[in-house]
Amino acid sequence: MLSKKLLVRFATACLFVCCFVFSGQQAFAQRDKIPTDEAIIKKGEGLFKEYICNSCHAVDKKVVGPALAGIYDRREVDWILSFVKSPGKMINDGDPQAVALFKEYNQVMPNQDLSDEQILSIMAYVLHTEENPPVEAAPIATATGAEGAAQSGGVPSEYLNVIMVTLIVVLVLLLVVLVIIINFVSRYLKDKKQLSAEDEEIVNEKFSVSAFLRSPTVIGIVTFLVVTLAAKNVIDGLYTVGVQQGYAPTQPIAFSHEIHAGTYEIDCQYCHTGVEIAKSANIPSVNICMNCHSSIKTDSPEIQKLYAAQESGKPIEWVRVHNLPDLAYFNHSQHVTVGEIECQTCHGEIQEMAVVEQFAPLTMGWCIDCHRNTDVNTQGNGYYDKLVEMHNATSKTPMKVADIGGLECAKCHY
């Protein structure tokens, strides 16, 4: 006969196990509501970046707001749908979970104009990212040969330096050889007893530094070296005209790409809206900044400058960092959308720059070198099918930009 205490303990254990199993089934059922279709996940990833969710949230860690991993286990899906659409209303209505979030993070997420399907697609992306953590990508390198050109800023001057050093070494060696020969000949002639008066005068002549320096040979050598050095400096100067590599001006507002593009992983395209559809990447307006900063870091002195600009109606006078001459045509959408060139290829590791600087020289030689070494991305683009067929018929190497007219003058100058 079991005692009452044993029966109570047994019943409590059973109840605990049932609760545990039920909670696990409930969490599993919640995850069951999240779509797993690849197309929906892809759409969710696009929305996650388009609505800059990643400016406040990360999947695996807290940022401005909570980490999103396991959100479908911690909250009901219906609650999530309502909260994303109207977080402020739920806080004002006294929803316990919404109020707790507000007290913990002291931030109110702006209302999101998203449908239930769109929110579920974002949750699908979050679930997929949680179950398939991204692998750290290798550092993005510039096109082959472009890095060297970026550092040199035009035609390298190393060749002239090597020539100058070689000439100086050769001249010194010649001078040493001449001194040895003169000493040898002088000793030989001194040993001879029968010398004319003129020969004795030459043999016994003492070396004069002033006479040596005034000799036509020395004057000619010095003149040659001076002219060569002057020409080298002029050539180097001409190749740097209009090249502003390393230019990092002070901006009217201390905007940090290291924080926005690096820490919060905001896509370049969110702020530079024209980069995929237009020639220019365009400088973001105050309205884009206020999408986040209407509720984030509102007390910051730098953010107060945004409010002042918004109230005055005058645009912020950002200082342009990258500027091509009027004679050169460059289209961002052609390179970013069609060529799928990463921003870092031309602008460097922008996500690591607290102050933006011009990474590449942006010279014609630098662009041409990139066109000569960059493979054309032809996958899934029927426009290139015939070109690829014709190229492969005559070459075994991948088709480069140069092979499809990338070196024609009229592509950039017309």
GROMACS .gro file of C-alpha atoms in nm:
model
  414
    1MET     CA    1   0.000   0.000   0.000
    2LEU     CA    2   0.157   0.328  -0.107
    3SER     CA    3   0.170   0.610   0.144
    4LYS     CA    4  -0.003   0.941   0.075
    5LYS     CA    5   0.331   1.123   0.049
    6LEU     CA    6   0.454   0.885  -0.221
    7LEU     CA    7   0.129   0.927  -0.412
    8VAL     CA    8   0.155   1.307  -0.395
    9ARG     CA    9   0.517   1.301  -0.514
   10PHE     CA   10   0.427   1.063  -0.797
   11ALA     CA   11   0.136   1.280  -0.906
   12THR     CA   12   0.354   1.594  -0.895
   13ALA     CA   13   0.621   1.428  -1.108
   14CYS     CA   14   0.361   1.313  -1.361
   15LEU     CA   15   0.216   1.664  -1.373
   16PHE     CA   16   0.562   1.813  -1.428
   17VAL     CA   17   0.637   1.567  -1.710
   18CYS     CA   18   0.302   1.638  -1.874
   19CYS     CA   19   0.360   2.013  -1.856
   20PHE     CA   20   0.708   1.973  -2.001
   21VAL     CA   21   0.585   1.756  -2.288
   22PHE     CA   22   0.292   1.989  -2.353
   23SER     CA   23   0.515   2.296  -2.361
   24GLY     CA   24   0.750   2.121  -2.601
   25GLN     CA   25   0.460   2.025  -2.826
   26GLN     CA   26   0.333   2.383  -2.814
   27ALA     CA   27   0.674   2.519  -2.918
   28PHE     CA   28   0.689   2.261  -3.196
   29ALA     CA   29   0.341   2.360  -3.309
   30GLN     CA   30   0.450   2.725  -3.314
   31ARG     CA   31   0.744   2.642  -3.541
   32ASP     CA   32   0.504   2.443  -3.755
   33LYS     CA   33   0.326   2.767  -3.839
   34ILE     CA   34   0.646   2.917  -3.988
   35PRO     CA   35   0.682   2.864  -4.366
   36THR     CA   36   0.983   2.668  -4.487
   37ASP     CA   37   0.949   2.728  -4.861
   38GLU     CA   38   1.275   2.855  -5.012
   39ALA     CA   39   1.103   3.131  -5.210
   40ILE     CA   40   0.929   3.262  -4.896
   41ILE     CA   41   1.258   3.255  -4.703
   42LYS     CA   42   1.422   3.453  -4.983
   43LYS     CA   43   1.138   3.703  -4.978
   44GLY     CA   44   1.168   3.732  -4.600
   45GLU     CA   45   1.539   3.803  -4.628
   46GLY     CA   46   1.465   4.084  -4.872
   47LEU     CA   47   1.201   4.233  -4.642
   48PHE     CA   48   1.430   4.200  -4.341
   49LYS     CA   49   1.684   4.417  -4.520
   50GLU     CA   50   1.435   4.644  -4.695
   51TYR     CA   51   1.266   4.741  -4.368
   52ILE     CA   52   1.613   4.751  -4.200
   53CYS     CA   53   1.505   4.512  -3.926
   54ASN     CA   54   1.877   4.440  -3.890
   55SER     CA   55   1.937   4.795  -3.765
   56CYS     CA   56   1.774   4.697  -3.433
   57HIS     CA   57   1.765   4.317  -3.440
   58ALA     CA   58   2.001   4.030  -3.509
   59VAL     CA   59   1.907   3.665  -3.520
   60ASP     CA   60   2.169   3.540  -3.275
   61LYS     CA   61   2.233   3.836  -3.041
   62LYS     CA   62   2.082   4.143  -2.881
   63VAL     CA   63   2.140   4.471  -3.060
   64VAL     CA   64   1.908   4.766  -3.000
   65GLY     CA   65   1.626   4.517  -2.955
   66PRO     CA   66   1.608   4.149  -2.858
   67ALA     CA   67   1.759   3.863  -3.057
   68LEU     CA   68   1.501   3.710  -3.290
   69ALA     CA   69   1.613   3.348  -3.263
   70GLY     CA   70   1.339   3.143  -3.098
   71ILE     CA   71   1.083   3.425  -3.107
   72TYR     CA   72   0.822   3.174  -3.225
   73ASP     CA   73   0.889   2.970  -2.909
   74ARG     CA   74   0.863   3.266  -2.674
   75ARG     CA   75   0.556   3.435  -2.824
   76GLU     CA   76   0.235   3.331  -2.995
   77VAL     CA   77   0.246   3.389  -3.370
   78ASP     CA   78  -0.076   3.592  -3.355
   79TRP     CA   79   0.080   3.813  -3.087
   80ILE     CA   80   0.388   3.865  -3.305
   81LEU     CA   81   0.175   3.965  -3.603
   82SER     CA   82  -0.014   4.223  -3.397
   83PHE     CA   83   0.296   4.359  -3.223
   84VAL     CA   84   0.495   4.413  -3.545
   85LYS     CA   85   0.208   4.611  -3.696
   86SER     CA   86   0.126   4.828  -3.391
   87PRO     CA   87   0.378   4.798  -3.106
   88GLY     CA   88   0.294   5.140  -2.964
   89LYS     CA   89  -0.077   5.061  -2.944
   90MET     CA   90  -0.013   4.733  -2.761
   91ILE     CA   91   0.209   4.912  -2.510
   92ASN     CA   92  -0.056   5.180  -2.453
   93ASP     CA   93  -0.323   4.912  -2.416
   94GLY     CA   94  -0.116   4.757  -2.136
   95ASP     CA   95  -0.025   4.427  -2.298
   96PRO     CA   96   0.206   4.270  -2.036
   97GLN     CA   97   0.459   4.130  -2.284
   98ALA     CA   98   0.473   4.453  -2.488
   99VAL     CA   99   0.513   4.664  -2.175
  100ALA     CA  100   0.789   4.432  -2.046
  101LEU     CA  101   0.979   4.472  -2.374
  102PHE     CA  102   0.945   4.850  -2.357
  103LYS     CA  103   1.075   4.859  -1.999
  104GLU     CA  104   1.370   4.633  -2.086
  105TYR     CA  105   1.486   4.811  -2.403
  106ASN     CA  106   1.337   5.160  -2.356
  107GLN     CA  107   1.257   5.176  -2.727
  108VAL     CA  108   0.932   5.171  -2.922
  109MET     CA  109   0.954   5.001  -3.261
  110PRO     CA  110   0.784   5.207  -3.534
  111ASN     CA  111   0.465   5.062  -3.679
  112GLN     CA  112   0.543   4.838  -3.975
  113ASP     CA  113   0.317   4.845  -4.280
  114LEU     CA  114   0.344   4.471  -4.339
  115SER     CA  115   0.087   4.203  -4.412
  116ASP     CA  116   0.063   3.879  -4.215
  117GLU     CA  117   0.224   3.692  -4.506
  118GLN     CA  118   0.516   3.933  -4.515
  119ILE     CA  119   0.575   3.905  -4.139
  120LEU     CA  120   0.561   3.526  -4.162
  121SER     CA  121   0.814   3.534  -4.446
  122ILE     CA  122   1.050   3.739  -4.225
  123MET     CA  123   0.999   3.483  -3.946
  124ALA     CA  124   1.075   3.209  -4.200
  125TYR     CA  125   1.403   3.382  -4.279
  126VAL     CA  126   1.482   3.414  -3.907
  127LEU     CA  127   1.408   3.044  -3.847
  128HIS     CA  128   1.617   2.943  -4.149
  129THR     CA  129   1.909   3.161  -4.033
  130GLU     CA  130   1.883   3.021  -3.680
  131GLU     CA  131   1.897   2.662  -3.807
  132ASN     CA  132   2.161   2.740  -4.072
  133PRO     CA  133   2.403   2.995  -3.922
  134PRO     CA  134   2.589   3.191  -4.192
  135VAL     CA  135   2.954   3.103  -4.250
  136GLU     CA  136   3.202   3.386  -4.214
  137ALA     CA  137   3.277   3.513  -4.563
  138ALA     CA  138   3.634   3.563  -4.682
  139PRO     CA  139   3.748   3.927  -4.714
  140ILE     CA  140   3.637   4.081  -5.041
  141ALA     CA  141   3.932   4.158  -5.263
  142THR     CA  142   3.944   4.404  -5.546
  143ALA     CA  143   3.971   4.279  -5.901
  144THR     CA  144   4.306   4.126  -5.996
  145GLY     CA  145   4.564   4.395  -6.035
  146ALA     CA  146   4.332   4.666  -5.910
  147GLU     CA  147   4.475   4.665  -5.559
  148GLY     CA  148   4.823   4.751  -5.678
  149ALA     CA  149   4.689   5.026  -5.896
  150ALA     CA  150   4.480   5.158  -5.607
  151GLN     CA  151   4.787   5.196  -5.393
  152SER     CA  152   5.006   5.351  -5.659
  153GLY     CA  153   4.755   5.599  -5.797
  154GLY     CA  154   4.843   5.587  -6.171
  155VAL     CA  155   5.147   5.463  -6.358
  156PRO     CA  156   5.390   5.330  -6.092
  157SER     CA  157   5.696   5.547  -6.031
  158GLU     CA  158   5.901   5.250  -5.906
  159TYR     CA  159   6.046   5.203  -6.254
  160LEU     CA  160   6.194   5.552  -6.255
  161ASN     CA  161   6.331   5.501  -5.905
  162VAL     CA  162   6.503   5.179  -6.012
  163ILE     CA  163   6.650   5.349  -6.319
  164MET     CA  164   6.780   5.640  -6.112
  165VAL     CA  165   6.941   5.415  -5.851
  166THR     CA  166   7.097   5.197  -6.123
  167LEU     CA  167   7.245   5.499  -6.301
  168ILE     CA  168   7.393   5.635  -5.977
  169VAL     CA  169   7.549   5.297  -5.893
  170VAL     CA  170   7.694   5.265  -6.244
  171LEU     CA  171   7.839   5.615  -6.229
  172VAL     CA  172   8.001   5.551  -5.889
  173LEU     CA  173   8.153   5.225  -6.018
  174LEU     CA  174   8.287   5.402  -6.325
  175LEU     CA  175   8.439   5.670  -6.106
  176VAL     CA  176   8.609   5.409  -5.885
  177VAL     CA  177   8.744   5.225  -6.190
  178LEU     CA  178   8.879   5.548  -6.339
  179VAL     CA  179   9.058   5.638  -6.014
  180ILE     CA  180   9.220   5.292  -6.002
  181ILE     CA  181   9.330   5.317  -6.366
  182ILE     CA  182   9.476   5.665  -6.316
  183ASN     CA  183   9.672   5.555  -6.009
  184PHE     CA  184   9.806   5.249  -6.190
  185VAL     CA  185   9.915   5.447  -6.498
  186SER     CA  186  10.073   5.721  -6.283
  187ARG     CA  187  10.285   5.468  -6.092
  188TYR     CA  188  10.388   5.299  -6.416
  189LEU     CA  189  10.500   5.627  -6.572
  190LYS     CA  190  10.684   5.739  -6.257
  191ASP     CA  191  10.894   5.420  -6.272
  192LYS     CA  192  11.013   5.510  -6.621
  193LYS     CA  193  11.327   5.724  -6.615
  194GLN     CA  194  11.311   5.882  -6.958
  195LEU     CA  195  11.006   6.110  -6.969
  196SER     CA  196  10.962   6.436  -7.151
  197ALA     CA  197  10.897   6.754  -6.955
  198GLU     CA  198  10.531   6.755  -7.060
  199ASP     CA  199  10.481   6.392  -6.949
  200GLU     CA  200  10.651   6.458  -6.614
  201GLU     CA  201  10.422   6.756  -6.559
  202ILE     CA  202  10.113   6.542  -6.626
  203VAL     CA  203  10.235   6.254  -6.407
  204ASN     CA  204  10.323   6.482  -6.115
  205GLU     CA  205  10.005   6.688  -6.146
  206LYS     CA  206   9.813   6.697  -5.816
  207PHE     CA  207   9.439   6.628  -5.800
  208SER     CA  208   9.232   6.946  -5.759
  209VAL     CA  209   8.878   6.916  -5.625
  210SER     CA  210   8.775   7.256  -5.764
  211ALA     CA  211   8.910   7.171  -6.107
  212PHE     CA  212   8.732   6.836  -6.094
  213LEU     CA  213   8.401   6.994  -6.008
  214ARG     CA  214   8.440   7.249  -6.288
  215SER     CA  215   8.519   6.985  -6.547
  216PRO     CA  216   8.268   6.944  -6.834
  217THR     CA  217   8.214   6.578  -6.746
  218VAL     CA  218   8.107   6.644  -6.388
  219ILE     CA  219   7.889   6.938  -6.493
  220GLY     CA  220   7.724   6.719  -6.757
  221ILE     CA  221   7.654   6.436  -6.509
  222VAL     CA  222   7.510   6.672  -6.247
  223THR     CA  223   7.295   6.846  -6.508
  224PHE     CA  224   7.165   6.510  -6.628
  225LEU     CA  225   7.072   6.400  -6.274
  226VAL     CA  226   6.896   6.728  -6.193
  227VAL     CA  227   6.697   6.722  -6.519
  228THR     CA  228   6.602   6.357  -6.465
  229LEU     CA  229   6.485   6.414  -6.106
  230ALA     CA  230   6.286   6.721  -6.210
  231ALA     CA  231   6.122   6.527  -6.495
  232LYS     CA  232   6.035   6.242  -6.256
  233ASN     CA  233   5.866   6.481  -6.011
  234VAL     CA  234   5.672   6.650  -6.293
  235ILE     CA  235   5.551   6.313  -6.429
  236ASP     CA  236   5.449   6.194  -6.080
  237GLY     CA  237   5.265   6.520  -6.025
  238LEU     CA  238   5.079   6.495  -6.356
  239TYR     CA  239   4.962   6.142  -6.274
  240THR     CA  240   4.815   6.260  -5.943
  241VAL     CA  241   4.613   6.549  -6.089
  242GLY     CA  242   4.251   6.487  -5.992
  243VAL     CA  243   4.338   6.178  -5.785
  244GLN     CA  244   4.206   6.214  -5.429
  245GLN     CA  245   4.282   5.869  -5.292
  246GLY     CA  246   4.267   5.877  -4.912
  247TYR     CA  247   4.049   6.192  -4.909
  248ALA     CA  248   3.840   6.185  -4.589
  249PRO     CA  249   3.663   6.519  -4.530
  250THR     CA  250   3.490   6.615  -4.206
  251GLN     CA  251   3.113   6.590  -4.249
  252PRO     CA  252   2.850   6.825  -4.097
  253ILE     CA  253   2.711   6.527  -3.900
  254ALA     CA  254   2.943   6.259  -3.759
  255PHE     CA  255   2.785   5.968  -3.944
  256SER     CA  256   2.969   5.638  -3.893
  257HIS     CA  257   2.950   5.364  -4.154
  258GLU     CA  258   3.129   5.142  -3.903
  259ILE     CA  259   2.819   5.155  -3.679
  260HIS     CA  260   2.545   5.153  -3.941
  261ALA     CA  261   2.687   4.924  -4.212
  262GLY     CA  262   2.916   4.730  -3.977
  263THR     CA  263   2.759   4.680  -3.634
  264TYR     CA  264   2.394   4.698  -3.745
  265GLU     CA  265   2.455   4.556  -4.095
  266ILE     CA  266   2.227   4.802  -4.273
  267ASP     CA  267   2.248   4.747  -4.648
  268CYS     CA  268   2.411   5.023  -4.850
  269GLN     CA  269   2.105   5.021  -5.078
  270TYR     CA  270   1.872   5.125  -4.797
  271CYS     CA  271   2.030   5.469  -4.768
  272HIS     CA  272   2.179   5.499  -5.119
  273THR     CA  273   1.851   5.418  -5.293
  274GLY     CA  274   1.963   5.490  -5.649
  275VAL     CA  275   2.256   5.250  -5.656
  276GLU     CA  276   2.057   4.966  -5.817
  277ILE     CA  277   1.837   5.168  -6.052
  278ALA     CA  278   2.027   5.479  -6.153
  279LYS     CA  279   2.362   5.619  -6.257
  280SER     CA  280   2.418   5.784  -5.919
  281ALA     CA  281   2.408   5.618  -5.578
  282ASN     CA  282   2.265   5.946  -5.437
  283ILE     CA  283   2.313   6.091  -5.090
  284PRO     CA  284   2.031   5.994  -4.848
  285SER     CA  285   1.780   6.256  -4.743
  286VAL     CA  286   1.687   6.345  -4.385
  287ASN     CA  287   1.366   6.142  -4.418
  288ILE     CA  288   1.564   5.821  -4.457
  289CYS     CA  289   1.761   5.898  -4.142
  290MET     CA  290   1.440   5.975  -3.952
  291ASN     CA  291   1.295   5.631  -4.034
  292CYS     CA  292   1.511   5.506  -3.746
  293HIS     CA  293   1.614   5.811  -3.552
  294SER     CA  294   1.263   5.932  -3.484
  295SER     CA  295   1.283   5.688  -3.190
  296ILE     CA  296   1.651   5.580  -3.164
  297LYS     CA  297   1.918   5.790  -2.985
  298THR     CA  298   1.691   6.092  -2.988
  299ASP     CA  299   1.903   6.271  -2.724
  300SER     CA  300   2.229   6.247  -2.920
  301PRO     CA  301   2.372   6.590  -3.018
  302GLU     CA  302   2.441   6.459  -3.370
  303ILE     CA  303   2.083   6.333  -3.406
  304GLN     CA  304   1.958   6.672  -3.292
  305LYS     CA  305   2.121   6.810  -3.607
  306LEU     CA  306   1.889   6.583  -3.807
  307TYR     CA  307   1.586   6.727  -3.629
  308ALA     CA  308   1.709   7.080  -3.697
  309ALA     CA  309   1.752   7.001  -4.067
  310GLN     CA  310   1.406   6.847  -4.084
  311GLU     CA  311   1.243   7.148  -3.918
  312SER     CA  312   1.429   7.399  -4.137
  313GLY     CA  313   1.345   7.214  -4.458
  314LYS     CA  314   1.703   7.260  -4.579
  315PRO     CA  315   1.905   6.955  -4.691
  316ILE     CA  316   2.216   6.858  -4.498
  317GLU     CA  317   2.525   6.981  -4.684
  318TRP     CA  318   2.720   6.655  -4.692
  319VAL     CA  319   3.071   6.683  -4.837
  320ARG     CA  320   3.110   6.464  -5.145
  321VAL     CA  321   3.393   6.212  -5.110
  322HIS     CA  322   3.397   6.036  -5.450
  323ASN     CA  323   3.381   6.262  -5.752
  324LEU     CA  324   3.452   6.168  -6.114
  325PRO     CA  325   3.535   6.433  -6.377
  326ASP     CA  326   3.253   6.542  -6.609
  327LEU     CA  327   3.428   6.378  -6.905
  328ALA     CA  328   3.385   6.029  -6.752
  329TYR     CA  329   3.055   5.838  -6.743
  330PHE     CA  330   2.995   5.578  -6.472
  331ASN     CA  331   2.667   5.396  -6.406
  332HIS     CA  332   2.613   5.240  -6.063
  333SER     CA  333   2.315   5.026  -6.165
  334GLN     CA  334   2.512   4.869  -6.451
  335HIS     CA  335   2.786   4.756  -6.214
  336VAL     CA  336   2.577   4.673  -5.905
  337THR     CA  337   2.264   4.517  -6.060
  338VAL     CA  338   2.397   4.359  -6.379
  339GLY     CA  339   2.761   4.305  -6.287
  340GLU     CA  340   2.680   4.224  -5.922
  341ILE     CA  341   2.992   4.409  -5.810
  342GLU     CA  342   3.015   4.446  -5.432
  343CYS     CA  343   3.036   4.802  -5.295
  344GLN     CA  344   3.362   4.710  -5.121
  345THR     CA  345   3.532   4.643  -5.456
  346CYS     CA  346   3.551   5.014  -5.532
  347HIS     CA  347   3.487   5.172  -5.192
  348GLY     CA  348   3.695   4.942  -4.972
  349GLU     CA  349   3.576   4.792  -4.642
  350ILE     CA  350   3.321   5.067  -4.596
  351GLN     CA  351   3.161   4.882  -4.304
  352GLU     CA  352   3.483   4.937  -4.106
  353MET     CA  353   3.513   5.313  -4.170
  354ALA     CA  354   3.413   5.550  -3.893
  355VAL     CA  355   3.499   5.831  -4.137
  356VAL     CA  356   3.455   5.755  -4.507
  357GLU     CA  357   3.761   5.798  -4.725
  358GLN     CA  358   3.827   5.743  -5.095
  359PHE     CA  359   3.970   5.392  -5.112
  360ALA     CA  360   4.056   5.358  -5.483
  361PRO     CA  361   4.226   5.613  -5.711
  362LEU     CA  362   3.931   5.600  -5.957
  363THR     CA  363   4.171   5.667  -6.243
  364MET     CA  364   4.120   5.549  -6.600
  365GLY     CA  365   4.406   5.301  -6.565
  366TRP     CA  366   4.247   5.155  -6.252
  367CYS     CA  367   3.911   5.109  -6.428
  368ILE     CA  368   4.070   4.957  -6.738
  369ASP     CA  369   4.272   4.715  -6.526
  370CYS     CA  370   3.949   4.601  -6.358
  371HIS     CA  371   3.777   4.552  -6.697
  372ARG     CA  372   4.070   4.345  -6.819
  373ASN     CA  373   4.064   4.110  -6.520
  374THR     CA  374   3.697   4.084  -6.419
  375ASP     CA  375   3.492   3.790  -6.546
  376VAL     CA  376   3.150   3.877  -6.687
  377ASN     CA  377   2.868   3.733  -6.474
  378THR     CA  378   2.659   3.562  -6.743
  379GLN     CA  379   2.470   3.311  -6.526
  380GLY     CA  380   2.093   3.332  -6.575
  381ASN     CA  381   2.117   3.627  -6.815
  382GLY     CA  382   2.001   3.534  -7.163
  383TYR     CA  383   2.146   3.854  -7.305
  384TYR     CA  384   2.492   3.699  -7.289
  385ASP     CA  385   2.410   3.353  -7.430
  386LYS     CA  386   2.516   3.427  -7.788
  387LEU     CA  387   2.820   3.626  -7.674
  388VAL     CA  388   2.935   3.341  -7.450
  389GLU     CA  389   2.888   3.093  -7.734
  390MET     CA  390   3.097   3.306  -7.972
  391HIS     CA  391   3.364   3.368  -7.708
  392ASN     CA  392   3.397   3.002  -7.614
  393ALA     CA  393   3.440   2.913  -7.981
  394THR     CA  394   3.764   3.111  -7.998
  395SER     CA  395   3.895   3.115  -7.641
  396LYS     CA  396   3.933   2.877  -7.348
  397THR     CA  397   3.952   3.154  -7.086
  398PRO     CA  398   3.643   3.305  -6.916
  399MET     CA  399   3.487   3.602  -7.089
  400LYS     CA  400   3.616   3.930  -6.943
  401VAL     CA  401   3.455   4.274  -6.950
  402ALA     CA  402   3.722   4.375  -7.200
  403ASP     CA  403   3.593   4.106  -7.439
  404ILE     CA  404   3.250   4.271  -7.463
  405GLY     CA  405   3.365   4.626  -7.529
  406GLY     CA  406   3.485   4.721  -7.183
  407LEU     CA  407   3.793   4.894  -7.327
  408GLU     CA  408   3.613   5.101  -7.592
  409CYS     CA  409   3.663   5.472  -7.537
  410ALA     CA  410   3.298   5.554  -7.612
  411LYS     CA  411   3.179   5.337  -7.322
  412CYS     CA  412   3.292   5.600  -7.073
  413HIS     CA  413   3.368   5.907  -7.290
  414TYR     CA  414   3.103   6.035  -7.529
   0.00000   0.00000   0.00000
